[in-house]
């Protein structure tokens, strides 16, 4: 049953998505690609989820759920994603108020946070391999996309220059729009 | 009943205006909940943020759930959580319905090829940002580095090793290291 599968999959994702925003990207990609989406579709969804209101993980759940099973699918996926944290927060708010004050819990969270940083960086590397170099594992062919590297370079330069001169981070939406324009022209 | 509706609409408003990730929502939340509606003291709010940051799930949703609970209990937290999710749910759902048709236009498809490359950069820079903020000690660096190495090697060799395991192992090693340190004292 697709609805149940969506619910359970996103519940798993919701239960271990630590570390804000992109913390869930590694697991979400693992679960959605290639079962439900291609890497390219996944990235497109990410870009849209990043550009619309709301947390990126909620948007992704809605998007993937809808893509797979219409409005019920998106409802099930979103509900699944939100449920674990909903329950955990309620437990902490009501009975385990000091759960996070235990040093043991903090130690576990620090360990998890370090791992999540690694997961995000590694995911960007494997995505680079997949999207720009066109291979996913050794022994497969590859398909190098120079234009992709160009887009990344332009975007990186713009972002760094903005940070240098305006002293604050550029909005991801601006970068996405720049890359969209570039893409429409060079592809 | 009025309190529930109020919660829903306030969080709905917040959900509608938050672009670009959880932390942007925090200042909106503070503005609305602490200053305008006076539902919380500043210190209470900061405590909630600390919890919301450390638990799984998006920080915005967690804050909504917590605030809702503090106002009117479990039902309140349900209303608040639903409220903050609604705007994005509606918007994304509509986008998803037209997405395939939209992608059939070749200009759009080309634009998205550029966008896909950009997302690689966005993820990488998000990772770097987290790295900067991360407390750096031998353990955290070792965990991060080994995660990266393992993920890359397994990926290149097409070995499947779920992200969930990495996270669990990270938590366990964290606790283990703490117990060892405590034992040494």
Short mmCIF file of N, CA and C in Angstrom, two decimals, chain A residues 12 14-19 22 25-27 30 40 43-55 57-59 62-63 66-67 70-71 74-75 78 82 85-86 88-90 92-94 100 103-104 107-109 111-129 131 135-138 148 151-152 155-156 159 172-173 175-176 179-180 183-184 187, chain B residues 15-21 23 25 50-58 60-62 65-66 69 73-74 77-78 81 84-85 88-89 91-93 95-97 99-100 103 107 110-124 126-128 130-132 134-135 139-141 143-144 147-148 151-152 155-158 160-164 166-167 169-171 174-175 178:
data_model
loop_
_atom_site.label_atom_id
_atom_site.label_comp_id
_atom_site.label_asym_id
_atom_site.label_seq_id
_atom_site.Cartn_x
_atom_site.Cartn_y
_atom_site.Cartn_z
N UNK A 12 10.27 7.40 9.41
CA UNK A 12 11.67 7.09 9.70
C UNK A 12 12.53 8.33 9.51
N UNK A 14 11.63 11.47 9.59
CA UNK A 14 11.32 12.46 10.62
C UNK A 14 11.94 12.11 11.96
N UNK A 15 12.06 10.83 12.24
CA UNK A 15 12.57 10.41 13.54
C UNK A 15 14.06 10.64 13.71
N UNK A 16 14.81 10.67 12.61
CA UNK A 16 16.25 10.84 12.77
C UNK A 16 16.78 12.09 12.08
N UNK A 17 15.92 13.01 11.74
CA UNK A 17 16.45 14.20 11.07
C UNK A 17 16.91 15.23 12.08
N UNK A 18 18.14 15.11 12.46
CA UNK A 18 18.76 16.07 13.34
C UNK A 18 19.50 17.09 12.50
N UNK A 19 19.78 18.21 13.12
CA UNK A 19 20.69 19.15 12.47
C UNK A 19 20.08 20.03 11.41
N UNK A 22 19.07 20.75 6.11
CA UNK A 22 19.61 19.70 5.28
C UNK A 22 19.99 18.44 6.04
N UNK A 25 18.68 15.32 4.46
CA UNK A 25 18.80 15.12 3.03
C UNK A 25 19.42 13.77 2.68
N UNK A 26 20.36 13.33 3.50
CA UNK A 26 21.02 12.08 3.20
C UNK A 26 20.04 10.93 3.25
N UNK A 27 19.26 10.85 4.33
CA UNK A 27 18.31 9.76 4.46
C UNK A 27 17.19 9.87 3.45
N UNK A 30 18.40 8.63 0.21
CA UNK A 30 18.56 7.18 0.27
C UNK A 30 17.22 6.48 0.07
N UNK A 40 17.99 13.53 -10.47
CA UNK A 40 17.68 14.83 -11.05
C UNK A 40 16.35 15.36 -10.50
N UNK A 43 16.76 16.51 -6.88
CA UNK A 43 17.39 17.82 -6.76
C UNK A 43 16.43 18.94 -7.14
N UNK A 44 15.60 18.68 -8.16
CA UNK A 44 14.63 19.71 -8.55
C UNK A 44 13.63 19.95 -7.42
N UNK A 45 13.19 18.86 -6.80
CA UNK A 45 12.28 19.00 -5.67
C UNK A 45 12.93 19.78 -4.54
N UNK A 46 14.21 19.49 -4.29
CA UNK A 46 14.93 20.18 -3.23
C UNK A 46 14.95 21.68 -3.51
N UNK A 47 15.24 22.02 -4.76
CA UNK A 47 15.33 23.44 -5.10
C UNK A 47 13.99 24.13 -4.87
N UNK A 48 12.91 23.48 -5.29
CA UNK A 48 11.59 24.07 -5.11
C UNK A 48 11.24 24.15 -3.63
N UNK A 49 11.57 23.09 -2.89
CA UNK A 49 11.28 23.08 -1.45
C UNK A 49 12.05 24.17 -0.73
N UNK A 50 13.22 24.47 -1.22
CA UNK A 50 14.05 25.51 -0.63
C UNK A 50 13.50 26.89 -0.95
N UNK A 51 12.78 27.02 -2.06
CA UNK A 51 12.35 28.34 -2.51
C UNK A 51 10.96 28.72 -2.06
N UNK A 52 10.22 27.79 -1.51
CA UNK A 52 8.87 28.10 -1.06
C UNK A 52 8.86 28.20 0.46
N UNK A 53 7.81 28.81 1.01
CA UNK A 53 7.73 28.92 2.47
C UNK A 53 7.75 27.54 3.12
N UNK A 54 8.13 27.52 4.36
CA UNK A 54 8.05 26.29 5.12
C UNK A 54 9.36 25.53 5.17
N UNK A 55 9.48 24.65 6.15
CA UNK A 55 10.72 23.89 6.30
C UNK A 55 10.93 22.98 5.10
N UNK A 57 12.17 20.05 4.78
CA UNK A 57 11.81 18.64 4.90
C UNK A 57 10.30 18.44 4.76
N UNK A 58 9.51 19.34 5.32
CA UNK A 58 8.05 19.24 5.18
C UNK A 58 7.65 19.38 3.72
N UNK A 59 8.28 20.35 3.05
CA UNK A 59 7.97 20.56 1.64
C UNK A 59 8.32 19.33 0.81
N UNK A 62 5.71 16.61 1.32
CA UNK A 62 4.50 16.94 0.57
C UNK A 62 4.70 16.67 -0.91
N UNK A 63 5.84 17.08 -1.42
CA UNK A 63 6.12 16.97 -2.85
C UNK A 63 6.21 15.50 -3.27
N UNK A 66 2.88 13.72 -2.95
CA UNK A 66 1.95 14.08 -4.02
C UNK A 66 2.34 13.43 -5.33
N UNK A 67 3.64 13.44 -5.61
CA UNK A 67 4.15 12.84 -6.84
C UNK A 67 3.80 11.36 -6.92
N UNK A 70 -0.79 11.46 -5.10
CA UNK A 70 -1.77 12.53 -5.02
C UNK A 70 -1.91 13.15 -3.65
N UNK A 71 -3.05 13.75 -3.39
CA UNK A 71 -3.20 14.53 -2.18
C UNK A 71 -3.16 13.65 -0.93
N UNK A 74 0.48 12.97 -0.24
CA UNK A 74 1.21 14.07 0.38
C UNK A 74 0.80 14.24 1.84
N UNK A 75 -0.48 14.00 2.13
CA UNK A 75 -0.92 14.09 3.52
C UNK A 75 -0.26 13.02 4.37
N UNK A 78 3.56 13.80 4.81
CA UNK A 78 3.79 14.94 5.70
C UNK A 78 3.47 14.57 7.14
N UNK A 82 6.15 14.51 10.40
CA UNK A 82 5.99 15.41 11.54
C UNK A 82 5.72 14.65 12.84
N UNK A 85 8.64 13.90 15.77
CA UNK A 85 9.09 15.06 16.53
C UNK A 85 7.94 15.63 17.36
N UNK A 86 6.73 15.53 16.83
CA UNK A 86 5.56 15.97 17.58
C UNK A 86 5.48 15.22 18.91
N UNK A 88 7.85 13.44 20.43
CA UNK A 88 9.01 13.67 21.30
C UNK A 88 8.90 15.01 22.02
N UNK A 89 8.51 16.04 21.30
CA UNK A 89 8.38 17.35 21.93
C UNK A 89 7.33 17.31 23.03
N UNK A 90 6.21 16.65 22.77
CA UNK A 90 5.16 16.58 23.79
C UNK A 90 5.66 15.87 25.04
N UNK A 92 8.76 15.65 26.08
CA UNK A 92 9.70 16.52 26.78
C UNK A 92 8.97 17.64 27.48
N UNK A 93 7.98 18.22 26.80
CA UNK A 93 7.27 19.36 27.37
C UNK A 93 6.46 18.96 28.59
N UNK A 94 5.98 17.73 28.60
CA UNK A 94 5.09 17.37 29.70
C UNK A 94 5.76 16.62 30.83
N UNK A 100 16.91 16.84 28.17
CA UNK A 100 18.06 17.34 27.44
C UNK A 100 19.17 17.85 28.36
N UNK A 103 23.75 14.81 30.81
CA UNK A 103 25.00 14.86 30.05
C UNK A 103 25.07 13.73 29.03
N UNK A 104 24.52 12.58 29.41
CA UNK A 104 24.55 11.44 28.49
C UNK A 104 23.79 11.74 27.21
N UNK A 107 25.70 14.13 25.15
CA UNK A 107 26.83 13.46 24.49
C UNK A 107 26.35 12.72 23.24
N UNK A 108 25.21 12.05 23.37
CA UNK A 108 24.67 11.34 22.20
C UNK A 108 24.37 12.34 21.08
N UNK A 109 23.76 13.46 21.44
CA UNK A 109 23.42 14.47 20.43
C UNK A 109 24.66 15.05 19.77
N UNK A 111 27.47 13.52 19.31
CA UNK A 111 27.94 12.50 18.38
C UNK A 111 27.12 12.52 17.10
N UNK A 112 25.80 12.60 17.27
CA UNK A 112 24.91 12.59 16.11
C UNK A 112 25.16 13.82 15.25
N UNK A 113 25.34 14.97 15.88
CA UNK A 113 25.56 16.19 15.11
C UNK A 113 26.82 16.09 14.26
N UNK A 114 27.89 15.53 14.84
CA UNK A 114 29.13 15.38 14.08
C UNK A 114 28.90 14.48 12.87
N UNK A 115 28.17 13.40 13.09
CA UNK A 115 27.89 12.48 11.99
C UNK A 115 27.07 13.19 10.91
N UNK A 116 26.08 14.00 11.33
CA UNK A 116 25.23 14.67 10.36
C UNK A 116 26.03 15.62 9.47
N UNK A 117 26.99 16.33 10.07
CA UNK A 117 27.84 17.21 9.25
C UNK A 117 28.53 16.38 8.16
N UNK A 118 29.06 15.24 8.58
CA UNK A 118 29.71 14.35 7.63
C UNK A 118 28.75 13.88 6.55
N UNK A 119 27.52 13.52 6.97
CA UNK A 119 26.52 13.03 6.02
C UNK A 119 26.21 14.08 4.96
N UNK A 120 26.04 15.32 5.41
CA UNK A 120 25.69 16.37 4.47
C UNK A 120 26.82 16.59 3.47
N UNK A 121 28.05 16.68 3.97
CA UNK A 121 29.19 16.91 3.08
C UNK A 121 29.36 15.75 2.11
N UNK A 122 29.24 14.54 2.64
CA UNK A 122 29.39 13.38 1.77
C UNK A 122 28.28 13.33 0.72
N UNK A 123 27.06 13.68 1.13
CA UNK A 123 25.94 13.68 0.18
C UNK A 123 26.20 14.67 -0.94
N UNK A 124 26.74 15.84 -0.61
CA UNK A 124 27.01 16.79 -1.68
C UNK A 124 28.05 16.22 -2.64
N UNK A 125 29.01 15.49 -2.09
CA UNK A 125 30.03 14.90 -2.95
C UNK A 125 29.44 13.82 -3.86
N UNK A 126 28.61 12.93 -3.29
CA UNK A 126 28.04 11.87 -4.13
C UNK A 126 27.05 12.45 -5.14
N UNK A 127 26.36 13.51 -4.75
CA UNK A 127 25.47 14.15 -5.71
C UNK A 127 26.25 14.80 -6.84
N UNK A 128 27.39 15.37 -6.49
CA UNK A 128 28.25 15.95 -7.51
C UNK A 128 28.64 14.87 -8.52
N UNK A 129 29.04 13.72 -7.97
CA UNK A 129 29.43 12.61 -8.83
C UNK A 129 28.27 12.19 -9.74
N UNK A 131 25.34 13.88 -10.57
CA UNK A 131 24.73 14.86 -11.47
C UNK A 131 25.74 15.43 -12.45
N UNK A 135 28.23 9.43 -12.82
CA UNK A 135 28.38 8.04 -12.40
C UNK A 135 28.06 7.90 -10.91
N UNK A 136 27.67 6.71 -10.53
CA UNK A 136 27.35 6.51 -9.12
C UNK A 136 28.26 5.52 -8.44
N UNK A 137 28.87 4.63 -9.20
CA UNK A 137 29.76 3.65 -8.58
C UNK A 137 30.90 3.33 -9.52
N UNK A 138 31.96 2.79 -8.96
CA UNK A 138 33.10 2.43 -9.80
C UNK A 138 32.68 1.31 -10.74
N UNK A 148 27.71 21.78 -15.97
CA UNK A 148 27.32 21.67 -14.57
C UNK A 148 28.38 22.29 -13.67
N UNK A 151 28.16 26.03 -13.88
CA UNK A 151 27.07 26.61 -13.07
C UNK A 151 27.48 26.67 -11.61
N UNK A 152 28.06 25.57 -11.12
CA UNK A 152 28.47 25.54 -9.72
C UNK A 152 29.50 26.62 -9.45
N UNK A 155 27.84 30.09 -9.39
CA UNK A 155 27.04 30.24 -8.19
C UNK A 155 27.92 30.44 -6.96
N UNK A 156 29.01 29.66 -6.90
CA UNK A 156 29.91 29.76 -5.75
C UNK A 156 30.56 31.13 -5.70
N UNK A 159 28.06 33.75 -4.58
CA UNK A 159 27.77 33.63 -3.16
C UNK A 159 28.91 34.18 -2.32
N UNK A 172 19.41 31.67 -0.78
CA UNK A 172 19.51 30.54 -1.71
C UNK A 172 18.62 30.71 -2.94
N UNK A 173 17.50 31.42 -2.74
CA UNK A 173 16.56 31.57 -3.85
C UNK A 173 17.22 32.35 -4.99
N UNK A 175 20.41 32.39 -5.71
CA UNK A 175 21.33 31.47 -6.37
C UNK A 175 20.59 30.51 -7.30
N UNK A 176 19.44 30.04 -6.81
CA UNK A 176 18.65 29.11 -7.63
C UNK A 176 18.19 29.80 -8.90
N UNK A 179 21.08 30.15 -11.31
CA UNK A 179 21.41 28.89 -11.96
C UNK A 179 20.34 28.50 -12.97
N UNK A 180 19.08 28.88 -12.69
CA UNK A 180 17.99 28.58 -13.62
C UNK A 180 18.21 29.32 -14.93
N UNK A 183 21.09 27.85 -16.71
CA UNK A 183 20.71 26.55 -17.27
C UNK A 183 19.90 26.70 -18.54
N UNK A 184 18.92 27.62 -18.50
CA UNK A 184 18.05 27.81 -19.68
C UNK A 184 18.88 28.24 -20.88
N UNK A 187 21.91 25.03 -21.67
CA UNK A 187 21.50 23.66 -21.99
C UNK A 187 20.57 23.63 -23.17
N UNK B 15 4.00 30.27 9.31
CA UNK B 15 4.37 29.27 8.31
C UNK B 15 4.39 29.85 6.91
N UNK B 16 3.52 30.81 6.66
CA UNK B 16 3.41 31.39 5.33
C UNK B 16 4.59 32.28 4.99
N UNK B 17 5.17 32.91 6.01
CA UNK B 17 6.19 33.91 5.71
C UNK B 17 7.61 33.46 5.97
N UNK B 18 7.79 32.20 6.21
CA UNK B 18 9.15 31.77 6.46
C UNK B 18 9.78 31.15 5.24
N UNK B 19 10.73 31.85 4.71
CA UNK B 19 11.51 31.30 3.62
C UNK B 19 12.88 30.92 4.15
N UNK B 20 13.49 29.96 3.47
CA UNK B 20 14.91 29.73 3.73
C UNK B 20 15.25 29.14 5.08
N UNK B 21 14.42 28.26 5.57
CA UNK B 21 14.92 27.45 6.67
C UNK B 21 14.63 27.95 8.06
N UNK B 23 15.93 28.79 10.89
CA UNK B 23 16.39 29.87 11.74
C UNK B 23 15.75 31.21 11.41
N UNK B 25 12.71 31.43 10.74
CA UNK B 25 11.42 31.36 11.41
C UNK B 25 11.53 31.74 12.88
N UNK B 50 16.00 26.00 22.35
CA UNK B 50 17.07 25.05 22.65
C UNK B 50 16.59 23.61 22.50
N UNK B 51 15.40 23.34 23.00
CA UNK B 51 14.84 21.99 22.86
C UNK B 51 14.57 21.69 21.39
N UNK B 52 13.95 22.65 20.71
CA UNK B 52 13.56 22.44 19.31
C UNK B 52 14.77 22.19 18.43
N UNK B 53 15.90 22.77 18.81
CA UNK B 53 17.13 22.58 18.04
C UNK B 53 17.69 21.18 18.21
N UNK B 54 17.49 20.61 19.39
CA UNK B 54 18.16 19.35 19.69
C UNK B 54 17.36 18.12 19.37
N UNK B 55 16.06 18.28 19.24
CA UNK B 55 15.24 17.12 18.93
C UNK B 55 15.14 16.94 17.42
N UNK B 56 14.80 15.74 16.99
CA UNK B 56 14.65 15.56 15.56
C UNK B 56 13.52 16.41 15.01
N UNK B 57 13.54 16.62 13.72
CA UNK B 57 12.45 17.37 13.10
C UNK B 57 12.83 18.82 12.89
N UNK B 58 12.08 19.48 12.02
CA UNK B 58 12.37 20.87 11.72
C UNK B 58 12.15 21.74 12.94
N UNK B 60 11.22 24.72 13.26
CA UNK B 60 9.98 25.50 13.25
C UNK B 60 8.80 24.70 13.75
N UNK B 61 8.69 23.48 13.25
CA UNK B 61 7.59 22.61 13.68
C UNK B 61 7.69 22.32 15.17
N UNK B 62 8.91 22.04 15.62
CA UNK B 62 9.10 21.73 17.03
C UNK B 62 8.68 22.89 17.91
N UNK B 65 4.89 23.07 18.00
CA UNK B 65 4.33 22.03 18.85
C UNK B 65 4.45 22.41 20.32
N UNK B 66 5.64 22.84 20.71
CA UNK B 66 5.92 23.17 22.10
C UNK B 66 5.05 24.33 22.56
N UNK B 69 1.49 23.39 22.99
CA UNK B 69 1.27 22.62 24.20
C UNK B 69 1.21 23.52 25.43
N UNK B 73 -2.27 22.73 25.92
CA UNK B 73 -2.17 21.29 26.00
C UNK B 73 -2.05 20.60 24.66
N UNK B 74 -2.29 19.31 24.68
CA UNK B 74 -2.02 18.47 23.51
C UNK B 74 -2.81 18.91 22.29
N UNK B 77 -1.22 21.86 20.78
CA UNK B 77 -0.01 21.60 20.00
C UNK B 77 -0.38 21.03 18.63
N UNK B 78 -1.46 20.26 18.57
CA UNK B 78 -1.91 19.73 17.27
C UNK B 78 -2.34 20.87 16.35
N UNK B 81 0.75 22.89 15.26
CA UNK B 81 1.57 22.18 14.28
C UNK B 81 0.89 22.15 12.92
N UNK B 84 1.17 25.61 11.26
CA UNK B 84 2.44 26.02 10.68
C UNK B 84 2.77 25.21 9.41
N UNK B 85 2.21 24.02 9.31
CA UNK B 85 2.46 23.19 8.12
C UNK B 85 1.56 23.53 6.93
N UNK B 88 2.70 25.80 3.57
CA UNK B 88 3.64 25.16 2.67
C UNK B 88 3.03 23.94 2.03
N UNK B 89 2.21 23.22 2.78
CA UNK B 89 1.54 22.03 2.23
C UNK B 89 0.72 22.41 1.02
N UNK B 91 0.86 25.17 -0.88
CA UNK B 91 1.66 25.69 -1.98
C UNK B 91 2.38 24.57 -2.72
N UNK B 92 3.05 23.72 -1.96
CA UNK B 92 3.81 22.65 -2.61
C UNK B 92 2.88 21.69 -3.34
N UNK B 93 1.74 21.39 -2.73
CA UNK B 93 0.84 20.46 -3.40
C UNK B 93 0.46 20.99 -4.77
N UNK B 95 2.06 23.14 -6.63
CA UNK B 95 3.22 23.10 -7.53
C UNK B 95 3.40 21.68 -8.05
N UNK B 96 3.26 20.70 -7.17
CA UNK B 96 3.52 19.32 -7.57
C UNK B 96 2.54 18.86 -8.64
N UNK B 97 1.32 19.36 -8.56
CA UNK B 97 0.31 18.95 -9.54
C UNK B 97 0.70 19.42 -10.94
N UNK B 99 3.84 20.25 -11.86
CA UNK B 99 5.26 20.11 -12.07
C UNK B 99 5.61 19.37 -13.37
N UNK B 100 4.98 18.22 -13.57
CA UNK B 100 5.32 17.43 -14.75
C UNK B 100 5.02 18.19 -16.04
N UNK B 103 7.58 20.81 -16.57
CA UNK B 103 8.86 20.27 -17.00
C UNK B 103 8.88 19.88 -18.46
N UNK B 107 12.54 24.78 -22.17
CA UNK B 107 13.25 25.85 -21.45
C UNK B 107 13.27 25.54 -19.97
N UNK B 110 15.70 22.75 -19.20
CA UNK B 110 17.08 23.23 -19.21
C UNK B 110 17.39 24.04 -17.97
N UNK B 111 16.45 24.91 -17.61
CA UNK B 111 16.66 25.72 -16.41
C UNK B 111 16.89 24.82 -15.21
N UNK B 112 16.12 23.74 -15.13
CA UNK B 112 16.26 22.87 -13.98
C UNK B 112 17.56 22.09 -13.99
N UNK B 113 18.13 21.89 -15.16
CA UNK B 113 19.45 21.25 -15.17
C UNK B 113 20.46 22.16 -14.48
N UNK B 114 20.31 23.47 -14.74
CA UNK B 114 21.18 24.41 -14.05
C UNK B 114 20.91 24.40 -12.56
N UNK B 115 19.62 24.36 -12.22
CA UNK B 115 19.23 24.37 -10.82
C UNK B 115 19.78 23.16 -10.07
N UNK B 116 19.77 22.02 -10.74
CA UNK B 116 20.28 20.81 -10.08
C UNK B 116 21.74 20.98 -9.69
N UNK B 117 22.52 21.59 -10.56
CA UNK B 117 23.92 21.82 -10.23
C UNK B 117 24.02 22.77 -9.04
N UNK B 118 23.17 23.78 -9.04
CA UNK B 118 23.18 24.75 -7.95
C UNK B 118 22.90 24.08 -6.62
N UNK B 119 21.98 23.13 -6.62
CA UNK B 119 21.61 22.45 -5.37
C UNK B 119 22.82 21.71 -4.79
N UNK B 120 23.65 21.15 -5.67
CA UNK B 120 24.87 20.51 -5.17
C UNK B 120 25.69 21.51 -4.35
N UNK B 121 25.81 22.71 -4.90
CA UNK B 121 26.55 23.74 -4.18
C UNK B 121 25.86 24.10 -2.86
N UNK B 122 24.53 24.25 -2.89
CA UNK B 122 23.79 24.64 -1.69
C UNK B 122 23.98 23.62 -0.57
N UNK B 123 23.93 22.35 -0.93
CA UNK B 123 24.10 21.32 0.08
C UNK B 123 25.52 21.37 0.65
N UNK B 124 26.49 21.52 -0.25
CA UNK B 124 27.87 21.59 0.19
C UNK B 124 28.08 22.78 1.14
N UNK B 126 25.85 24.29 2.93
CA UNK B 126 25.14 24.05 4.19
C UNK B 126 26.00 23.18 5.10
N UNK B 127 26.64 22.17 4.49
CA UNK B 127 27.52 21.30 5.26
C UNK B 127 28.68 22.08 5.85
N UNK B 128 29.27 22.96 5.05
CA UNK B 128 30.40 23.76 5.54
C UNK B 128 29.98 24.67 6.68
N UNK B 130 27.60 24.15 8.80
CA UNK B 130 27.44 23.34 10.00
C UNK B 130 28.81 22.97 10.57
N UNK B 131 29.74 22.73 9.67
CA UNK B 131 31.08 22.37 10.12
C UNK B 131 31.70 23.51 10.93
N UNK B 132 31.49 24.73 10.45
CA UNK B 132 32.03 25.89 11.17
C UNK B 132 31.44 25.98 12.56
N UNK B 134 30.23 23.56 14.32
CA UNK B 134 30.38 22.36 15.13
C UNK B 134 31.50 22.52 16.15
N UNK B 135 31.26 21.98 17.33
CA UNK B 135 32.32 22.01 18.35
C UNK B 135 33.41 21.05 17.90
N UNK B 139 36.97 13.76 19.00
CA UNK B 139 35.87 12.83 18.74
C UNK B 139 34.98 13.31 17.61
N UNK B 140 34.57 14.57 17.65
CA UNK B 140 33.63 15.04 16.64
C UNK B 140 34.29 15.04 15.26
N UNK B 141 35.55 15.43 15.23
CA UNK B 141 36.25 15.43 13.94
C UNK B 141 36.39 14.01 13.42
N UNK B 143 34.44 11.44 14.10
CA UNK B 143 33.12 10.97 13.67
C UNK B 143 32.77 11.53 12.31
N UNK B 144 32.98 12.83 12.15
CA UNK B 144 32.63 13.46 10.89
C UNK B 144 33.46 12.89 9.75
N UNK B 147 32.59 9.33 8.89
CA UNK B 147 31.31 9.29 8.18
C UNK B 147 31.50 9.59 6.70
N UNK B 148 32.26 10.65 6.43
CA UNK B 148 32.48 11.04 5.04
C UNK B 148 33.19 9.93 4.28
N UNK B 151 30.94 6.87 3.78
CA UNK B 151 29.88 7.12 2.81
C UNK B 151 30.43 7.12 1.39
N UNK B 152 31.57 7.76 1.19
CA UNK B 152 32.14 7.83 -0.15
C UNK B 152 32.58 6.46 -0.64
N UNK B 155 29.60 4.23 -1.28
CA UNK B 155 28.86 4.69 -2.45
C UNK B 155 29.59 4.26 -3.72
N UNK B 156 30.91 4.46 -3.74
CA UNK B 156 31.69 4.08 -4.92
C UNK B 156 31.65 2.58 -5.16
N UNK B 157 31.59 1.81 -4.07
CA UNK B 157 31.58 0.37 -4.23
C UNK B 157 30.15 -0.17 -4.27
N UNK B 158 29.18 0.72 -4.33
CA UNK B 158 27.77 0.34 -4.39
C UNK B 158 27.35 -0.57 -3.24
N UNK B 160 25.36 -0.91 0.25
CA UNK B 160 24.31 -0.16 0.91
C UNK B 160 24.49 -0.19 2.42
N UNK B 161 24.57 0.98 3.01
CA UNK B 161 24.69 1.06 4.45
C UNK B 161 23.88 2.26 4.87
N UNK B 162 22.76 2.03 5.51
CA UNK B 162 21.79 3.10 5.66
C UNK B 162 22.27 4.23 6.55
N UNK B 163 21.83 5.43 6.18
CA UNK B 163 22.09 6.62 6.98
C UNK B 163 21.68 6.43 8.43
N UNK B 164 20.60 5.69 8.62
CA UNK B 164 20.09 5.49 9.98
C UNK B 164 21.17 4.87 10.86
N UNK B 166 24.44 5.19 10.52
CA UNK B 166 25.45 6.19 10.84
C UNK B 166 25.00 7.02 12.05
N UNK B 167 23.73 7.42 12.01
CA UNK B 167 23.22 8.28 13.07
C UNK B 167 23.21 7.53 14.40
N UNK B 169 25.00 4.93 15.27
CA UNK B 169 26.38 4.70 15.71
C UNK B 169 26.96 5.97 16.30
N UNK B 170 26.67 7.11 15.65
CA UNK B 170 27.17 8.38 16.16
C UNK B 170 26.68 8.65 17.57
N UNK B 171 25.39 8.38 17.79
CA UNK B 171 24.83 8.60 19.12
C UNK B 171 25.47 7.68 20.15
N UNK B 174 28.97 8.65 20.92
CA UNK B 174 28.94 9.84 21.75
C UNK B 174 28.74 9.50 23.22
N UNK B 175 27.75 8.65 23.47
CA UNK B 175 27.47 8.26 24.86
C UNK B 175 28.65 7.47 25.43
N UNK B 178 31.44 9.62 26.45
CA UNK B 178 31.11 10.33 27.67
C UNK B 178 31.28 9.43 28.89
#
